[in-house]
Coordinates of N, CA and C and ligand atoms in Angstrom, one line a residue:
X1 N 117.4 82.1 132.4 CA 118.6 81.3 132.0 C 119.7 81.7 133.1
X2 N 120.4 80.7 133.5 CA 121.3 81.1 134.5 C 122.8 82.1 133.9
X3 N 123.7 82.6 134.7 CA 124.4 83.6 134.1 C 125.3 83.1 133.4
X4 N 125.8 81.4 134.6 CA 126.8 80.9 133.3 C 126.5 80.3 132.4
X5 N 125.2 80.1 132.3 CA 125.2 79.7 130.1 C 125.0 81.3 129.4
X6 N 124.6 82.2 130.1 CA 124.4 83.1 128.9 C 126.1 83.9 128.9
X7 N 126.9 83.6 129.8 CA 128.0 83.7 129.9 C 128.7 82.8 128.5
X8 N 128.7 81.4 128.6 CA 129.1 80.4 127.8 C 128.4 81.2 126.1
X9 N 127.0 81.7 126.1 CA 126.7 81.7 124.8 C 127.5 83.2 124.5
X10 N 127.6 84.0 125.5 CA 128.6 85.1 125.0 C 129.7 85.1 124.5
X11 N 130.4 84.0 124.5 CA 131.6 83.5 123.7 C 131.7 82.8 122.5
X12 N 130.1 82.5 122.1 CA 129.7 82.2 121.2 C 129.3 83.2 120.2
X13 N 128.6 84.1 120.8 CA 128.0 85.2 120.5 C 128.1 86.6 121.1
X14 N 129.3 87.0 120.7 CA 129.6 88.2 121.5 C 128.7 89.5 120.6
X15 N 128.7 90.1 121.4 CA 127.9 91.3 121.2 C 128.1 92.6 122.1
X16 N 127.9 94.0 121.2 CA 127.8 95.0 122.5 C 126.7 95.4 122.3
X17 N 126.1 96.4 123.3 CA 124.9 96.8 123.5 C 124.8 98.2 122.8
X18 N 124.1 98.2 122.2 CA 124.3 99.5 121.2 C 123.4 100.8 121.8
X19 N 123.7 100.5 122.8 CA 123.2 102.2 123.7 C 124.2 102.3 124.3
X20 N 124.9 101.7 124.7 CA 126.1 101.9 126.4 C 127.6 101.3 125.7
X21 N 127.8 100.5 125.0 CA 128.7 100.0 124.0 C 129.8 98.8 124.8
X22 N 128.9 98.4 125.6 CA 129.8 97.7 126.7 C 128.8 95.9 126.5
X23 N 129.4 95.0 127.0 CA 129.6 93.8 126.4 C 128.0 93.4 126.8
X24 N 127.0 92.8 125.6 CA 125.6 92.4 125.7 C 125.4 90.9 126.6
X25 N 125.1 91.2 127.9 CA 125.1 90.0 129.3 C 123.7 89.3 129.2
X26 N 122.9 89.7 128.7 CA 121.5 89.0 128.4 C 120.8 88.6 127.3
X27 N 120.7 87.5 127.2 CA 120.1 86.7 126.0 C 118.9 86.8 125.0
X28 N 118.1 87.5 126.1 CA 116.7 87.1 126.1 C 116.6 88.8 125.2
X29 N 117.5 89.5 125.7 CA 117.2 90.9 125.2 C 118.1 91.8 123.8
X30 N 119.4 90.7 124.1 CA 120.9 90.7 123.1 C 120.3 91.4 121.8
X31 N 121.4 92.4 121.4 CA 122.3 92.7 121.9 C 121.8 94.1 123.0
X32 N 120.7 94.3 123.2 CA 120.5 95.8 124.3 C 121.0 94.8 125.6
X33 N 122.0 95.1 126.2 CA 122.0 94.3 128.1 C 121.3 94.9 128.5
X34 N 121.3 94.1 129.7 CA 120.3 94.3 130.7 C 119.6 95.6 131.7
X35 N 121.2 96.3 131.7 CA 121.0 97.1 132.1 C 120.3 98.4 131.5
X36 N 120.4 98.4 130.6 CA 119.4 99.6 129.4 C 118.4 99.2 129.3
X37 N 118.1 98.1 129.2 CA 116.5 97.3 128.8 C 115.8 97.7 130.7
X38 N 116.6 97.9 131.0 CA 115.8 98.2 132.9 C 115.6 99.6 132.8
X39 N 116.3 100.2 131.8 CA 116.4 101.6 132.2 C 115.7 102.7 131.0
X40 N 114.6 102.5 130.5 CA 114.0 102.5 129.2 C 113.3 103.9 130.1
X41 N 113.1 105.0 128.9 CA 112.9 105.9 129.9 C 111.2 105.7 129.5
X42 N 110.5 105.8 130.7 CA 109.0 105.7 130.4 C 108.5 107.6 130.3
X43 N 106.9 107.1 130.2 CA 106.7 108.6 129.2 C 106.3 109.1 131.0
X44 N 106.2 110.5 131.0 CA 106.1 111.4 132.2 C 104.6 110.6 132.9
X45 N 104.4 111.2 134.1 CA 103.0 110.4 134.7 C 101.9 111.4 134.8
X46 N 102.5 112.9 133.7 CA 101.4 113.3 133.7 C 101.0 113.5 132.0
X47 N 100.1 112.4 131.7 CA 100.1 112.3 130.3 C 98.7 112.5 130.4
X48 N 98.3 112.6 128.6 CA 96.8 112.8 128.7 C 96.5 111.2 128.7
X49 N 95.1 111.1 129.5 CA 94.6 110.0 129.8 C 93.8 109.1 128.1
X50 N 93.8 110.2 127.4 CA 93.6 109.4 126.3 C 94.2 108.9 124.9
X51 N 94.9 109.9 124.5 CA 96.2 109.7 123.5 C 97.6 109.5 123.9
X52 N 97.9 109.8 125.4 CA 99.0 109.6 126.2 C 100.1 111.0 126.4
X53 N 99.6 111.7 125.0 CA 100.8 112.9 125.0 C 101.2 113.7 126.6
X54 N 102.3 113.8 127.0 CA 102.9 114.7 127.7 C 102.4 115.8 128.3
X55 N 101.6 115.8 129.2 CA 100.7 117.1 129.3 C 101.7 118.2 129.7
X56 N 101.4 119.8 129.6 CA 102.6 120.6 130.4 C 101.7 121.1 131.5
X57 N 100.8 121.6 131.6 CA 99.8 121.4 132.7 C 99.3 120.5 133.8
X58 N 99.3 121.2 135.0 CA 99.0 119.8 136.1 C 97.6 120.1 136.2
X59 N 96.9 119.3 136.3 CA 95.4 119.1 137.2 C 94.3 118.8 136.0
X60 N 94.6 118.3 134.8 CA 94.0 118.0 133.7 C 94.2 116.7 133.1
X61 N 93.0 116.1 133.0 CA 92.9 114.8 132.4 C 93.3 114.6 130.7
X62 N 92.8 115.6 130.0 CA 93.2 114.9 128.3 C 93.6 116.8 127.8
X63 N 94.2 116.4 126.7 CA 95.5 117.4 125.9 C 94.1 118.0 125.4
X64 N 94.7 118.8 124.6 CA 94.0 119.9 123.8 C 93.0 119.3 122.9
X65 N 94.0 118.7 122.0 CA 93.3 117.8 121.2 C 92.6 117.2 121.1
X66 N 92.9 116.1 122.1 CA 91.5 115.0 122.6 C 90.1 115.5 123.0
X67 N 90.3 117.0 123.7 CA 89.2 117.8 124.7 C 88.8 118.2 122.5
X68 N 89.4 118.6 121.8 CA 88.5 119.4 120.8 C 87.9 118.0 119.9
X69 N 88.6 116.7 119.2 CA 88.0 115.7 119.1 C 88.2 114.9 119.2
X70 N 87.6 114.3 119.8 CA 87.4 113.1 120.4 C 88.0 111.6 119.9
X71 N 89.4 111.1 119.8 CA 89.4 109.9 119.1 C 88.1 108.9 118.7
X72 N 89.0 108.3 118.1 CA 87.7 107.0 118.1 C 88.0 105.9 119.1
X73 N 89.7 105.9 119.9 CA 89.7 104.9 120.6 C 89.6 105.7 122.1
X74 N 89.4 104.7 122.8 CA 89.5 105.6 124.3 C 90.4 105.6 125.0
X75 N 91.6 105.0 125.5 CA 92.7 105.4 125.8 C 93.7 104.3 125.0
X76 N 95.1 104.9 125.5 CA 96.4 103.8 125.1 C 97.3 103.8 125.5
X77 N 97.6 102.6 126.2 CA 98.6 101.8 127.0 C 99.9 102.1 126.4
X78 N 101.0 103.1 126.3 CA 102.1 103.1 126.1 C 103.4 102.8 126.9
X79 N 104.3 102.0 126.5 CA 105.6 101.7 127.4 C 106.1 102.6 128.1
X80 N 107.2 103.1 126.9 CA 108.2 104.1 127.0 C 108.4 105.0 125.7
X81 N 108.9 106.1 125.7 CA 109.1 107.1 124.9 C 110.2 106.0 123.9
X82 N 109.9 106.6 122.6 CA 110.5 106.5 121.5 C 112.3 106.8 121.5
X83 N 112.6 106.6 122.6 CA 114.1 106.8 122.4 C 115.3 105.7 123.6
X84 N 116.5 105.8 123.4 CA 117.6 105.2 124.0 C 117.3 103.6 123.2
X85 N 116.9 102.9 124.6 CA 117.0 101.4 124.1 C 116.1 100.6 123.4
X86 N 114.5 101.6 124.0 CA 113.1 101.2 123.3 C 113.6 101.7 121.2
X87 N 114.1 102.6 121.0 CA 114.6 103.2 120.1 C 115.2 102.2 118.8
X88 N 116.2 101.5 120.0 CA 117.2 100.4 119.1 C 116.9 99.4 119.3
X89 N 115.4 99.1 120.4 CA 115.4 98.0 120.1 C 114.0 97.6 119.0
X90 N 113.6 98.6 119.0 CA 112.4 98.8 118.0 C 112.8 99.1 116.6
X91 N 113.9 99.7 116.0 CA 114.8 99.2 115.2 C 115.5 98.1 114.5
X92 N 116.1 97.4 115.5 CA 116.9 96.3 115.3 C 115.4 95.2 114.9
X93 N 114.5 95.3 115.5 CA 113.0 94.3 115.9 C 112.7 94.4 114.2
X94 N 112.2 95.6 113.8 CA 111.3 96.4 112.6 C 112.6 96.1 111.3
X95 N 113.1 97.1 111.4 CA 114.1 96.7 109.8 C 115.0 95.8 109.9
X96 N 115.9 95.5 111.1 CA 116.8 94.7 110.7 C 116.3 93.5 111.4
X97 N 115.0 92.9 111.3 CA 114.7 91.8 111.4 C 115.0 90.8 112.8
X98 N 115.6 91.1 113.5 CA 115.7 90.8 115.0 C 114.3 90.6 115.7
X99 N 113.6 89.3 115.0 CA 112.3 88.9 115.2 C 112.2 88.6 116.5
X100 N 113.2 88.0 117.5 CA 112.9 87.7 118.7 C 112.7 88.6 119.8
X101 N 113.2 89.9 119.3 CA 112.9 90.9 120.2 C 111.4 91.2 120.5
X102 N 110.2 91.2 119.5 CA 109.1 91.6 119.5 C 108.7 90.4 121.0
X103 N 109.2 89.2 121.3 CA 108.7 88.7 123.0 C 108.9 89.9 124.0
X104 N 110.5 89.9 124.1 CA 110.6 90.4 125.8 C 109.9 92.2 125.2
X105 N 109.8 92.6 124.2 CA 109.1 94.0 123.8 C 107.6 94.0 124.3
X106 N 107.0 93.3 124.1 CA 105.6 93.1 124.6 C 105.5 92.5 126.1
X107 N 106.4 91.9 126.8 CA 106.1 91.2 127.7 C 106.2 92.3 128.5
X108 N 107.1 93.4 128.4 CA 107.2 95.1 129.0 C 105.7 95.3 129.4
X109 N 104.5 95.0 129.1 CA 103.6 95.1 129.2 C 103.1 94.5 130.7
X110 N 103.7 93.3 131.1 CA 103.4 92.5 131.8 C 103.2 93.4 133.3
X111 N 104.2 94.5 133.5 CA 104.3 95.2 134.0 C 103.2 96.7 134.3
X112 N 102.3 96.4 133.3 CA 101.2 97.7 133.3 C 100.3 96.9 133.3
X113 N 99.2 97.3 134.0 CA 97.8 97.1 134.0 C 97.1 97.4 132.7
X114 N 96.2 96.4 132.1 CA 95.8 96.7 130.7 C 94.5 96.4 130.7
X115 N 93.1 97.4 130.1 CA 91.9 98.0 130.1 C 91.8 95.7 129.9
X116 N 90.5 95.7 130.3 CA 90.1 94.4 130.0 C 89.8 94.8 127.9
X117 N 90.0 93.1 127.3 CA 89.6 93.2 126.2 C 89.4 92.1 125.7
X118 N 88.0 92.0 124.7 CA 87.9 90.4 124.5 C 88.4 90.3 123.4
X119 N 89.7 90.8 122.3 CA 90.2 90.4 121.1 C 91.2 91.7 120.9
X120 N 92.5 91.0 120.8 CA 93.5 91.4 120.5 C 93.8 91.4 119.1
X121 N 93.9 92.5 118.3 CA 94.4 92.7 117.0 C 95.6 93.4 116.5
X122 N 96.6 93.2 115.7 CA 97.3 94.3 115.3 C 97.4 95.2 114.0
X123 N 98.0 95.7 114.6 CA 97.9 97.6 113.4 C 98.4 96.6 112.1
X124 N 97.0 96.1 110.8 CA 97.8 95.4 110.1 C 98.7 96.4 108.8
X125 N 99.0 95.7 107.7 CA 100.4 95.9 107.0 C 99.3 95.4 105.7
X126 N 99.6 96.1 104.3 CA 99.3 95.7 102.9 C 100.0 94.5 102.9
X127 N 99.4 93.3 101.7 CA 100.1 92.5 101.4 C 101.5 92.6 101.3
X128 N 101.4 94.1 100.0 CA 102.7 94.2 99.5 C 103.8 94.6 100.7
X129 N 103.6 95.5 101.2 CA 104.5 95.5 102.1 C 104.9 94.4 103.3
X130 N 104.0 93.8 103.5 CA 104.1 92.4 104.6 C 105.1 91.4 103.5
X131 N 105.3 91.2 102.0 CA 105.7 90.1 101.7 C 107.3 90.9 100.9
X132 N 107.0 92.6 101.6 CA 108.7 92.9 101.3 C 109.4 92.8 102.5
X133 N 108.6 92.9 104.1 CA 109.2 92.9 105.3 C 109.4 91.5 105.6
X134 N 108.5 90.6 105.4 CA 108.7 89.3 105.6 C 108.1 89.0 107.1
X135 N 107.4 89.9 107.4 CA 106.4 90.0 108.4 C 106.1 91.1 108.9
X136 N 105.1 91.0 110.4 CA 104.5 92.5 110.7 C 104.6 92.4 112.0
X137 N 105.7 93.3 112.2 CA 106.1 93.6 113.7 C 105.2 93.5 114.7
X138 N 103.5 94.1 114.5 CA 102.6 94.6 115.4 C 102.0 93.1 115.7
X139 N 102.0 92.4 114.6 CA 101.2 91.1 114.8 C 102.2 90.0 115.7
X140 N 103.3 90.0 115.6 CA 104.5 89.7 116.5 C 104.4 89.6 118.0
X141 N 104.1 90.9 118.3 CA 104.3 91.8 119.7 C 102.6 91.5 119.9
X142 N 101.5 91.8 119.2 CA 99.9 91.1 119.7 C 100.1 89.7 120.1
X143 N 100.8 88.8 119.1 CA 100.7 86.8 119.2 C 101.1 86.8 121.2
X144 N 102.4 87.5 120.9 CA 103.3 87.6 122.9 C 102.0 87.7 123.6
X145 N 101.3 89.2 123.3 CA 100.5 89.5 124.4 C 99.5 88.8 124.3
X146 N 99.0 88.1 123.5 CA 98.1 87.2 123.8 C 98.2 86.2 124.4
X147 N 99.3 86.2 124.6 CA 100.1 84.7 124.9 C 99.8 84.5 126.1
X148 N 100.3 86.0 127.0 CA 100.7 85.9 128.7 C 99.1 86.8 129.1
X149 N 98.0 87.2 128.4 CA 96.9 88.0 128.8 C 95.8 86.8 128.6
X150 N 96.1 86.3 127.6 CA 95.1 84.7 127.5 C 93.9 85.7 126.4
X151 N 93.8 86.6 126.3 CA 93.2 87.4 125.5 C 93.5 86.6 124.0
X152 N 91.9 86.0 123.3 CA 92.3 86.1 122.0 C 93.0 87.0 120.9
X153 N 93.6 86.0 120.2 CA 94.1 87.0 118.9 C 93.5 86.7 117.5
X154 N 93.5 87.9 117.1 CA 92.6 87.6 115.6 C 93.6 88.9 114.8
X155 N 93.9 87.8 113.6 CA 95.2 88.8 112.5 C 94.3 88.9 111.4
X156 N 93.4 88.7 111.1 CA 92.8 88.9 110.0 C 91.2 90.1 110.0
X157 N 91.3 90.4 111.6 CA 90.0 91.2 111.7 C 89.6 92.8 111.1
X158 N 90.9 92.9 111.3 CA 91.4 94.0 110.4 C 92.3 94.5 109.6
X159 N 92.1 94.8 108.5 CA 92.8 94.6 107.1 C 93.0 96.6 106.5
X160 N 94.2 95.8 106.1 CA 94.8 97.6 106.0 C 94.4 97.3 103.9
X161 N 93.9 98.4 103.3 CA 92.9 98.2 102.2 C 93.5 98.9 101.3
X162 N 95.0 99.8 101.8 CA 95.4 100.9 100.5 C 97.1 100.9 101.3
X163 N 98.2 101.4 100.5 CA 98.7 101.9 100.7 C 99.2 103.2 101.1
X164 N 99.6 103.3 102.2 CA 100.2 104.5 102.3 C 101.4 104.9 102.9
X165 N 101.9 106.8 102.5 CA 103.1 106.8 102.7 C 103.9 106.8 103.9
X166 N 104.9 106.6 104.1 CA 105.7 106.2 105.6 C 105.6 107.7 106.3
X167 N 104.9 107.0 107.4 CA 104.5 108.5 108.5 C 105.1 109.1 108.6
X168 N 106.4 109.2 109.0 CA 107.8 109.4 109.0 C 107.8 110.9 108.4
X169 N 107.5 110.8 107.2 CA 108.1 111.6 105.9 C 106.9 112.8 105.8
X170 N 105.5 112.8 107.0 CA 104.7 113.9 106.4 C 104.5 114.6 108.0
X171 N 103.6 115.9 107.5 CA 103.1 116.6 108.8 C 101.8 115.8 109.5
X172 N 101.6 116.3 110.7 CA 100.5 116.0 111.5 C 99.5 115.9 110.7
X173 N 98.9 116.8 110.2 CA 97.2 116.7 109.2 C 98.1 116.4 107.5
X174 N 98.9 116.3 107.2 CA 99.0 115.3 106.4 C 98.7 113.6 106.3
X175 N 99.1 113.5 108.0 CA 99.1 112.4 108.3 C 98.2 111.6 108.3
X176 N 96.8 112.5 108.9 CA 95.1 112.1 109.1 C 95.0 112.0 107.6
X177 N 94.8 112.6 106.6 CA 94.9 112.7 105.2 C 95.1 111.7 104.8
X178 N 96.1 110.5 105.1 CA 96.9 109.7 103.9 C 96.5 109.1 104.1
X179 N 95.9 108.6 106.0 CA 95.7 107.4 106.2 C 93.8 107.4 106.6
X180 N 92.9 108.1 105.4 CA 92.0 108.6 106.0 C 91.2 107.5 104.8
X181 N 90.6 106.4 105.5 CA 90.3 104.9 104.8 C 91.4 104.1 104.8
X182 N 91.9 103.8 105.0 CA 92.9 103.1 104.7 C 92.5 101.9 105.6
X183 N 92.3 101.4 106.4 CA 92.2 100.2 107.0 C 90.0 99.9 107.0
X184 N 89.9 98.9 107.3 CA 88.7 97.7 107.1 C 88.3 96.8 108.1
X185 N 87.5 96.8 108.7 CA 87.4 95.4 109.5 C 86.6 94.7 108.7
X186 N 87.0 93.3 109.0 CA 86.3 92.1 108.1 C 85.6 91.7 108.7
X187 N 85.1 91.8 110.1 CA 84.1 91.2 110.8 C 83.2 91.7 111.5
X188 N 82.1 91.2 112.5 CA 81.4 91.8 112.8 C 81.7 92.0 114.2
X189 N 81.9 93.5 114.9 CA 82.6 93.5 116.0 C 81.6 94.1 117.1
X190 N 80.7 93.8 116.7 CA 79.5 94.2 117.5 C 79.7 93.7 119.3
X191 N 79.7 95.2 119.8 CA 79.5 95.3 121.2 C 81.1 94.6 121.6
X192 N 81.9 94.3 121.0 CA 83.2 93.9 121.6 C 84.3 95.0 122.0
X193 N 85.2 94.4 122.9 CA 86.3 96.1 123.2 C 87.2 94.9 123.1
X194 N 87.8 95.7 121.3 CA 89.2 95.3 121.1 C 90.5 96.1 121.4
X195 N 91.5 95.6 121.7 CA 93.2 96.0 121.8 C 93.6 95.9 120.6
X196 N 94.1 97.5 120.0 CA 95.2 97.4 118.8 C 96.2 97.7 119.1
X197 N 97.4 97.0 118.8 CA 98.5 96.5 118.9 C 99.3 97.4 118.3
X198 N 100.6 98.4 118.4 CA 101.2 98.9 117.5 C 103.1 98.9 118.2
X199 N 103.5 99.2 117.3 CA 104.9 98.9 117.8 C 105.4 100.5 118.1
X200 N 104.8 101.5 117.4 CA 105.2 103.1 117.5 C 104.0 103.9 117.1
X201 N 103.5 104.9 118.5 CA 102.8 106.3 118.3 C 103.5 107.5 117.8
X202 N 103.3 108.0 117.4 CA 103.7 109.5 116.7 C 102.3 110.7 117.2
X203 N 101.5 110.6 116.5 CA 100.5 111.5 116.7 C 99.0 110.5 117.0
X204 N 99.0 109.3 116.7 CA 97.8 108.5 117.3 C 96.9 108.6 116.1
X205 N 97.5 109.2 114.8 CA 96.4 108.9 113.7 C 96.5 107.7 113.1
X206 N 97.2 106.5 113.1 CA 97.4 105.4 112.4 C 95.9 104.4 114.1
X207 N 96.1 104.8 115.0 CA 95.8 104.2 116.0 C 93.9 104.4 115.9
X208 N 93.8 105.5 115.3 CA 92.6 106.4 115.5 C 92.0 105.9 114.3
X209 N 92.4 105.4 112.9 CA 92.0 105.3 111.8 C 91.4 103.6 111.9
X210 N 92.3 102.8 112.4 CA 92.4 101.8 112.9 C 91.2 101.8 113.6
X211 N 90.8 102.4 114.8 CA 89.7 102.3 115.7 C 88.4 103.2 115.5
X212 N 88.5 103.5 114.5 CA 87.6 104.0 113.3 C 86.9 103.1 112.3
X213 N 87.6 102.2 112.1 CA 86.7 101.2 111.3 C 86.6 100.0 112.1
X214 N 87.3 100.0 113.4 CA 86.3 98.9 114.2 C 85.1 99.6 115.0
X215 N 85.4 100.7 115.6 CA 84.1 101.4 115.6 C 82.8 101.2 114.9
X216 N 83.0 101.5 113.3 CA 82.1 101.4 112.3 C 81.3 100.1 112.0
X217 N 82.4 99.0 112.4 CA 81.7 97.5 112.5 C 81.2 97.0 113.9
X218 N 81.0 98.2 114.5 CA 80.1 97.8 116.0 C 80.9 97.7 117.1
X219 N 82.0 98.0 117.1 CA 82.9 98.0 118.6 C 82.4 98.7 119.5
X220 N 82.7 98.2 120.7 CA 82.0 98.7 121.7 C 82.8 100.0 122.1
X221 N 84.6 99.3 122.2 CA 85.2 100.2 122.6 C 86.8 100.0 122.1
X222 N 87.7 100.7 121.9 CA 89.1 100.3 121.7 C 89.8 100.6 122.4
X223 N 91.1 100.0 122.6 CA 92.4 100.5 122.9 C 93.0 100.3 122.2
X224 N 94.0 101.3 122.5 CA 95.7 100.9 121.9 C 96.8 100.4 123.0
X225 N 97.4 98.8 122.2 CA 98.5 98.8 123.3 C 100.0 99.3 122.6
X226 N 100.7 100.3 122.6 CA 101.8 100.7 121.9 C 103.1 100.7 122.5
X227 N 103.9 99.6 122.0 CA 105.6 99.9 122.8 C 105.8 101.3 122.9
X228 N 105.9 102.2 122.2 CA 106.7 103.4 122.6 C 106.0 104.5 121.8
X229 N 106.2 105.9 122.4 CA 105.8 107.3 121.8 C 106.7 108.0 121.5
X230 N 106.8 108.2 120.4 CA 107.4 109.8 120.1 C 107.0 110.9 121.2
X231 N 108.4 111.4 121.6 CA 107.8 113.0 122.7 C 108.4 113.5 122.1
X232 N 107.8 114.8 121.8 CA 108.7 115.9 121.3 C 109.0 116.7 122.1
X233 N 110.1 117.5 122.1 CA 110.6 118.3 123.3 C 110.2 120.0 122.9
Ligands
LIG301 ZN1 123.6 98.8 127.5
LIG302 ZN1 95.3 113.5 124.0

């Protein structure tokens, strides 16, 4: 869009950018401007090659973790770390309903090389909770990337089968724990390598449980494609 209409709709629609607090100049990204949405901090380039975590060590391919067990997915395409603008805009996207953000959030992708895949799915959501959110952020941000990868999308292949509590609120092996069954594939995924879709990593057990039961229905192989990671410092 040229600058004088998004100029003209800024008089319409004024806004500030809720990272920098200075007046929101881009449409496509409003209210984060442009300039924070460019400046998203991505995760270090020496990550583990398979869960993505931060390595502190140089000259090693995968974390501790991954070397003792082995996910079920094989690697995952993460943005940028869980904070500044990826933060607020993953935010504003998720609870306060700023459905248009989940395009230019995934199109961030367009920018990274992504593992080939013949079926794009996302990290699904219980009824109940899909019909209190009024949708599912992950299947949002999969529809985009299917859009511009030409990669099919399938929202029903995997079906989340229980509820469970917000990640948020527990420890690391609590976390394997809560969410240990919890998702289903409905189909038969024999010999295919699916992309699961998520909007936030933490520890990779929501990613891992996920690619655990496509596994179990014959996947060949998975990824995760994930907007952003928690780093801990
Ligand atoms: Zn800004
Ligand atoms: Zn790892």
């Amino acid at each position: 869009m040229s600058r004088i209409i998004e100029r003209a709709l800024g008089l319409f629609f004024p806004s500030e950018c809720p990272v920098c607090g200075k007046p929101s100049d881009r449409s496509a990204t409003s209210p984060i401007c442009g300039v924070c949405w460019a400046n998203m901090t991505r995760l270090p380039a020496n990550c583990c090659g398979v869960c993505s975590k931060p390595l502190e060590v140089e000259g090693i391919s995968k974390c501790g973790d991954c070397y003792a067990t082995r996910p079920y997915y094989s690697t995952v395409r993460v943005y940028a770390e869980f904070s500044g603008a990826m933060k607020e805009a993953v935010h504003l996207f998720k609870f306060s309903g700023v459905r248009r953000l989940a395009r230019p959030i995934a199109e961030l992708f367009k920018d990274i090389e992504l593992p080939q895949a013949d079926l794009i799915v996302p990290v699904p959501m219980t009824k109940k909770r899909l019909t209190e959110r009024g949708f599912n952020q992950s299947l949002l941000m999969a529809k985009a990337i299917s859009d511009f990868t030409k990669v099919p999308l399938s929202y029903d292949t995997l079906i989340k089968v229980r509820e469970t509590p917000h990640q948020t609120t527990l420890k690391g092996s609590e976390r394997v724990k809560s969410l240990k069954n919890a998702f289903r594939s409905a189909g038969d995924m024999e010999g295919k390598s699916i992309a699961v879709v998520d909007d936030v990593m933490t520890t990779g057990a929501t990613l891992n449980e996920c690619a655990k039961a496509l596994v179990n229905a014959g996947a060949a192989e998975v990824i995760g494609i994930v907007a952003a990671r928690t780093v801990f410092q």
